Amino acid sequence: AQKITQTQPGMFVQEKEAVTLDCTYDTSDPSYGLFWYKQPSSGEMIFLIYQGSYDQQNATEGRYSLNFQKARKSANLVISASQLGDSAMYFCAMREYGNKLVFGAGTILRVKS
Amino acid sequence: GAGVSQSPSNKVTEKGKDVELRCDPISGHTALYWYRQSLGQGLEFLIYFQGNSAPDKSGLPSDRFSAERTGGSVSTLTIQRTQQEDSAVYLCASSALAGGRSDEQYFGPGTRLTVT
């Protein structure tokens, strides 16, 4: 079974609008962490946001927020006020049973002007 | 300060040759990770070093793959008798493991390996 599922291979969003990138996960570890990374065409992996399994509130970092629904095992990334520079591949990842990350397949986001 | 650096940035090798990929983590980071990113497999964990503990090698795909970390800093990933399916981008990451909540991993630019 997939540990991290990103069901949207590609997404389009109009500049200045909000977009939600989906991520569901599967784990039996009660203590886990969820991460979102951005990978532009240049290839570097950029950390965006983190949500701990015991966190009561949804994480936010600037224009990024994480819609964490623990019972549904989902951790969707919301990008508000999209910018052209947001065009990239986005990966959801989970840390469980230690520190290694398990990644989803990624979602390619394209922001249209 | 400087981020994670990797060398070489690109490596083309012939099938059957051995290759060494190098990673310099962020100074002071105690944890170092190797991942592989390929078209068919996405991002896969390979190996993880934490301080002086025995490394977690659970992601290494075969015994042709090995890695070491000298002096708790620089790491070298070695692939022996390379095969075409080893072609991928090899990413190194480090984290502080300082007890922070997220302890996010910082990634290097990667080494693109092409086996011909």
mmCIF file of C-alpha atoms in Angstrom:
data_model
loop_
_atom_site.group_PDB
_atom_site.id
_atom_site.type_symbol
_atom_site.label_atom_id
_atom_site.label_comp_id
_atom_site.label_asym_id
_atom_site.label_seq_id
_atom_site.Cartn_x
_atom_site.Cartn_y
_atom_site.Cartn_z
ATOM 1 C CA ALA A 1 0.000 0.000 0.000
ATOM 2 C CA GLN A 2 1.150 3.505 -0.773
ATOM 3 C CA LYS A 3 2.275 5.423 2.283
ATOM 4 C CA ILE A 4 1.726 8.806 0.646
ATOM 5 C CA THR A 5 -0.792 9.359 -2.121
ATOM 6 C CA GLN A 6 -0.962 12.457 -4.244
ATOM 7 C CA THR A 7 -3.854 11.956 -6.633
ATOM 8 C CA GLN A 8 -3.304 15.030 -8.807
ATOM 9 C CA PRO A 9 -0.488 14.511 -11.327
ATOM 10 C CA GLY A 10 -0.943 18.078 -12.564
ATOM 11 C CA MET A 11 -2.849 21.201 -11.603
ATOM 12 C CA PHE A 12 -3.452 24.590 -13.163
ATOM 13 C CA VAL A 13 -4.298 27.742 -11.248
ATOM 14 C CA GLN A 14 -4.839 31.312 -12.289
ATOM 15 C CA GLU A 15 -2.392 33.828 -10.906
ATOM 16 C CA LYS A 16 -3.601 35.394 -7.624
ATOM 17 C CA GLU A 17 -6.069 32.580 -6.950
ATOM 18 C CA ALA A 18 -5.768 29.910 -4.263
ATOM 19 C CA VAL A 19 -5.045 26.266 -5.013
ATOM 20 C CA THR A 20 -5.223 23.085 -2.941
ATOM 21 C CA LEU A 21 -2.848 20.189 -3.525
ATOM 22 C CA ASP A 22 -4.095 16.899 -2.117
ATOM 23 C CA CYS A 23 -2.160 14.448 0.025
ATOM 24 C CA THR A 24 -3.355 11.401 1.932
ATOM 25 C CA TYR A 25 -1.156 9.163 4.021
ATOM 26 C CA ASP A 26 -1.155 5.807 5.715
ATOM 27 C CA THR A 27 0.661 4.986 8.928
ATOM 28 C CA SER A 28 0.200 3.086 12.162
ATOM 29 C CA ASP A 29 2.807 5.159 13.994
ATOM 30 C CA PRO A 30 0.973 7.500 16.401
ATOM 31 C CA SER A 31 3.834 10.000 16.190
ATOM 32 C CA TYR A 32 4.590 11.168 12.688
ATOM 33 C CA GLY A 33 5.325 14.316 10.764
ATOM 34 C CA LEU A 34 4.068 15.559 7.436
ATOM 35 C CA PHE A 35 6.074 17.806 5.138
ATOM 36 C CA TRP A 36 5.585 19.613 1.883
ATOM 37 C CA TYR A 37 8.515 20.341 -0.413
ATOM 38 C CA LYS A 38 8.657 22.380 -3.603
ATOM 39 C CA GLN A 39 10.915 21.367 -6.483
ATOM 40 C CA PRO A 40 11.264 24.017 -9.221
ATOM 41 C CA SER A 41 12.605 23.124 -12.633
ATOM 42 C CA SER A 42 16.103 23.867 -11.352
ATOM 43 C CA GLY A 43 15.841 20.709 -9.255
ATOM 44 C CA GLU A 44 16.469 21.826 -5.692
ATOM 45 C CA MET A 45 14.090 20.621 -2.996
ATOM 46 C CA ILE A 46 12.737 23.483 -0.911
ATOM 47 C CA PHE A 47 11.057 22.867 2.436
ATOM 48 C CA LEU A 48 7.705 24.647 2.691
ATOM 49 C CA ILE A 49 5.736 23.554 5.725
ATOM 50 C CA TYR A 50 5.500 20.953 8.485
ATOM 51 C CA GLN A 51 2.627 19.435 10.463
ATOM 52 C CA GLY A 52 3.150 17.189 13.473
ATOM 53 C CA SER A 53 0.655 14.450 14.214
ATOM 54 C CA TYR A 54 -0.074 15.857 17.657
ATOM 55 C CA ASP A 55 -0.462 19.443 16.507
ATOM 56 C CA GLN A 56 -3.890 20.800 17.335
ATOM 57 C CA GLN A 57 -3.806 23.608 14.831
ATOM 58 C CA ASN A 58 -3.151 23.629 11.119
ATOM 59 C CA ALA A 59 0.319 24.800 10.195
ATOM 60 C CA THR A 60 0.779 28.051 8.308
ATOM 61 C CA GLU A 61 3.850 29.615 6.721
ATOM 62 C CA GLY A 62 3.174 32.803 4.837
ATOM 63 C CA ARG A 63 1.054 31.963 1.793
ATOM 64 C CA TYR A 64 1.225 28.251 2.588
ATOM 65 C CA SER A 65 -1.152 26.496 4.932
ATOM 66 C CA LEU A 66 -1.736 22.851 5.622
ATOM 67 C CA ASN A 67 -5.272 21.542 5.930
ATOM 68 C CA PHE A 68 -4.665 18.678 8.365
ATOM 69 C CA GLN A 69 -7.558 16.254 8.833
ATOM 70 C CA LYS A 70 -6.153 13.547 11.050
ATOM 71 C CA ALA A 71 -9.169 11.242 11.074
ATOM 72 C CA ARG A 72 -9.211 11.242 7.284
ATOM 73 C CA LYS A 73 -5.418 10.981 7.128
ATOM 74 C CA SER A 74 -5.144 13.903 4.798
ATOM 75 C CA ALA A 75 -2.686 16.799 4.753
ATOM 76 C CA ASN A 76 -3.564 19.064 1.867
ATOM 77 C CA LEU A 77 -1.393 22.050 0.984
ATOM 78 C CA VAL A 78 -3.170 25.308 0.317
ATOM 79 C CA ILE A 79 -1.318 28.037 -1.562
ATOM 80 C CA SER A 80 -3.042 31.391 -1.416
ATOM 81 C CA ALA A 81 -2.614 34.223 -3.917
ATOM 82 C CA SER A 82 -0.684 32.095 -6.404
ATOM 83 C CA GLN A 83 2.310 33.619 -8.133
ATOM 84 C CA LEU A 84 4.054 32.656 -11.366
ATOM 85 C CA GLY A 85 7.035 31.567 -9.284
ATOM 86 C CA ASP A 86 4.893 28.944 -7.603
ATOM 87 C CA SER A 87 5.005 26.854 -10.772
ATOM 88 C CA ALA A 88 6.894 23.738 -9.711
ATOM 89 C CA MET A 89 6.563 20.132 -8.601
ATOM 90 C CA TYR A 90 5.190 19.742 -5.080
ATOM 91 C CA PHE A 91 5.898 16.718 -2.933
ATOM 92 C CA CYS A 92 4.109 15.587 0.186
ATOM 93 C CA ALA A 93 6.268 13.505 2.533
ATOM 94 C CA MET A 94 5.878 11.693 5.824
ATOM 95 C CA ARG A 95 8.355 10.959 8.579
ATOM 96 C CA GLU A 96 7.573 7.927 10.710
ATOM 97 C CA TYR A 97 9.517 5.361 12.738
ATOM 98 C CA GLY A 98 12.712 7.372 12.604
ATOM 99 C CA ASN A 99 13.795 10.270 10.482
ATOM 100 C CA LYS A 100 13.719 9.105 6.895
ATOM 101 C CA LEU A 101 11.089 10.615 4.640
ATOM 102 C CA VAL A 102 8.645 8.767 2.429
ATOM 103 C CA PHE A 103 7.526 10.851 -0.529
ATOM 104 C CA GLY A 104 4.430 10.922 -2.674
ATOM 105 C CA ALA A 105 4.628 10.931 -6.457
ATOM 106 C CA GLY A 106 4.263 14.673 -6.608
ATOM 107 C CA THR A 107 1.926 17.189 -8.241
ATOM 108 C CA ILE A 108 3.034 19.542 -10.993
ATOM 109 C CA LEU A 109 1.518 22.975 -10.481
ATOM 110 C CA ARG A 110 1.319 25.486 -13.302
ATOM 111 C CA VAL A 111 0.310 29.066 -12.559
ATOM 112 C CA LYS A 112 -1.269 30.884 -15.473
ATOM 113 C CA SER A 113 -0.996 34.628 -15.978
ATOM 114 C CA GLY B 1 25.902 29.710 6.034
ATOM 115 C CA ALA B 2 26.497 27.298 3.191
ATOM 116 C CA GLY B 3 23.874 24.774 2.298
ATOM 117 C CA VAL B 4 24.279 21.117 1.413
ATOM 118 C CA SER B 5 26.683 20.658 -1.465
ATOM 119 C CA GLN B 6 27.088 17.683 -3.745
ATOM 120 C CA SER B 7 29.640 16.719 -6.317
ATOM 121 C CA PRO B 8 29.821 16.113 -9.144
ATOM 122 C CA SER B 9 26.674 17.815 -10.404
ATOM 123 C CA ASN B 10 26.602 15.493 -13.399
ATOM 124 C CA LYS B 11 28.236 12.141 -13.972
ATOM 125 C CA VAL B 12 28.153 10.022 -17.105
ATOM 126 C CA THR B 13 29.601 6.566 -16.757
ATOM 127 C CA GLU B 14 29.723 3.355 -18.705
ATOM 128 C CA LYS B 15 27.787 0.338 -17.561
ATOM 129 C CA GLY B 16 29.893 -1.789 -15.261
ATOM 130 C CA LYS B 17 32.045 1.040 -13.907
ATOM 131 C CA ASP B 18 32.077 2.143 -10.281
ATOM 132 C CA VAL B 19 31.078 5.679 -9.301
ATOM 133 C CA GLU B 20 31.431 7.763 -6.142
ATOM 134 C CA LEU B 21 29.088 10.596 -5.274
ATOM 135 C CA ARG B 22 29.983 13.083 -2.577
ATOM 136 C CA CYS B 23 27.876 15.057 -0.124
ATOM 137 C CA ASP B 24 28.937 17.875 2.201
ATOM 138 C CA PRO B 25 26.160 18.491 4.731
ATOM 139 C CA ILE B 26 25.394 21.732 6.495
ATOM 140 C CA SER B 27 27.975 22.322 9.194
ATOM 141 C CA GLY B 28 26.777 21.042 12.552
ATOM 142 C CA HIS B 29 24.024 18.844 11.163
ATOM 143 C CA THR B 30 24.225 15.428 12.771
ATOM 144 C CA ALA B 31 21.924 13.579 10.404
ATOM 145 C CA LEU B 32 22.614 12.882 6.733
ATOM 146 C CA TYR B 33 20.352 11.183 4.211
ATOM 147 C CA TRP B 34 20.659 9.904 0.673
ATOM 148 C CA TYR B 35 17.657 9.708 -1.657
ATOM 149 C CA ARG B 36 17.289 8.781 -5.289
ATOM 150 C CA GLN B 37 14.917 10.459 -7.722
ATOM 151 C CA SER B 38 14.135 8.630 -10.925
ATOM 152 C CA LEU B 39 11.339 8.891 -13.474
ATOM 153 C CA GLY B 40 9.793 5.554 -12.772
ATOM 154 C CA GLN B 41 10.229 5.397 -9.009
ATOM 155 C CA GLY B 42 9.872 8.953 -7.749
ATOM 156 C CA LEU B 43 11.864 9.878 -4.651
ATOM 157 C CA GLU B 44 13.220 6.906 -2.724
ATOM 158 C CA PHE B 45 15.086 6.778 0.556
ATOM 159 C CA LEU B 46 18.451 5.026 0.340
ATOM 160 C CA ILE B 47 20.397 5.400 3.584
ATOM 161 C CA TYR B 48 20.476 7.529 6.743
ATOM 162 C CA PHE B 49 23.344 8.394 9.081
ATOM 163 C CA GLN B 50 22.771 9.804 12.544
ATOM 164 C CA GLY B 51 25.772 10.751 14.619
ATOM 165 C CA ASN B 52 27.800 7.702 15.592
ATOM 166 C CA SER B 53 24.886 5.284 15.362
ATOM 167 C CA ALA B 54 24.831 2.460 12.853
ATOM 168 C CA PRO B 55 23.367 3.754 9.595
ATOM 169 C CA ASP B 56 19.885 2.807 8.444
ATOM 170 C CA LYS B 57 20.601 1.047 5.155
ATOM 171 C CA SER B 58 17.087 -0.248 4.629
ATOM 172 C CA GLY B 59 16.574 1.646 1.373
ATOM 173 C CA LEU B 60 19.664 0.502 -0.496
ATOM 174 C CA PRO B 61 18.398 -1.371 -3.580
ATOM 175 C CA SER B 62 21.235 -3.881 -3.841
ATOM 176 C CA ASP B 63 24.629 -4.770 -2.427
ATOM 177 C CA ARG B 64 26.211 -2.777 -5.247
ATOM 178 C CA PHE B 65 25.267 0.327 -3.277
ATOM 179 C CA SER B 66 27.191 1.421 -0.201
ATOM 180 C CA ALA B 67 27.801 4.641 1.669
ATOM 181 C CA GLU B 68 30.038 5.926 4.367
ATOM 182 C CA ARG B 69 30.256 9.051 6.411
ATOM 183 C CA THR B 70 33.691 10.062 7.600
ATOM 184 C CA GLY B 71 34.244 12.110 10.731
ATOM 185 C CA GLY B 72 30.536 12.714 11.101
ATOM 186 C CA SER B 73 30.533 15.097 8.173
ATOM 187 C CA VAL B 74 31.199 14.317 4.504
ATOM 188 C CA SER B 75 29.492 11.288 3.002
ATOM 189 C CA THR B 76 30.277 9.247 -0.088
ATOM 190 C CA LEU B 77 27.744 7.065 -1.886
ATOM 191 C CA THR B 78 29.405 4.374 -3.972
ATOM 192 C CA ILE B 79 27.722 2.382 -6.708
ATOM 193 C CA GLN B 80 29.698 -0.582 -7.985
ATOM 194 C CA ARG B 81 29.262 -2.176 -11.393
ATOM 195 C CA THR B 82 26.729 0.432 -12.457
ATOM 196 C CA GLN B 83 23.656 -0.612 -14.412
ATOM 197 C CA GLN B 84 21.441 1.478 -16.657
ATOM 198 C CA GLU B 85 18.647 1.357 -14.097
ATOM 199 C CA ASP B 86 20.945 3.227 -11.697
ATOM 200 C CA SER B 87 20.501 6.343 -13.842
ATOM 201 C CA ALA B 88 18.797 8.910 -11.624
ATOM 202 C CA VAL B 89 19.350 12.057 -9.618
ATOM 203 C CA TYR B 90 20.946 11.276 -6.276
ATOM 204 C CA LEU B 91 19.958 13.736 -3.588
ATOM 205 C CA CYS B 92 21.660 14.257 -0.271
ATOM 206 C CA ALA B 93 19.994 15.968 2.681
ATOM 207 C CA SER B 94 20.979 16.878 6.205
ATOM 208 C CA SER B 95 19.142 17.861 9.338
ATOM 209 C CA ALA B 96 20.113 19.177 12.720
ATOM 210 C CA LEU B 97 18.272 16.642 14.867
ATOM 211 C CA ALA B 98 18.470 19.285 17.534
ATOM 212 C CA GLY B 99 15.173 18.306 19.076
ATOM 213 C CA GLY B 100 13.191 20.799 17.049
ATOM 214 C CA ARG B 101 9.617 19.991 16.200
ATOM 215 C CA SER B 102 9.977 19.702 12.477
ATOM 216 C CA ASP B 103 13.687 19.037 12.092
ATOM 217 C CA GLU B 104 13.289 19.569 8.387
ATOM 218 C CA GLN B 105 15.761 18.107 5.974
ATOM 219 C CA TYR B 106 17.743 20.469 3.787
ATOM 220 C CA PHE B 107 18.537 19.086 0.371
ATOM 221 C CA GLY B 108 21.536 19.520 -1.858
ATOM 222 C CA PRO B 109 21.292 20.225 -5.592
ATOM 223 C CA GLY B 110 21.763 16.560 -6.458
ATOM 224 C CA THR B 111 24.048 14.567 -8.719
ATOM 225 C CA ARG B 112 22.573 13.494 -12.034
ATOM 226 C CA LEU B 113 23.975 10.062 -12.867
ATOM 227 C CA THR B 114 23.674 8.697 -16.373
ATOM 228 C CA VAL B 115 24.798 5.144 -17.079
ATOM 229 C CA THR B 116 25.356 4.446 -20.758
#
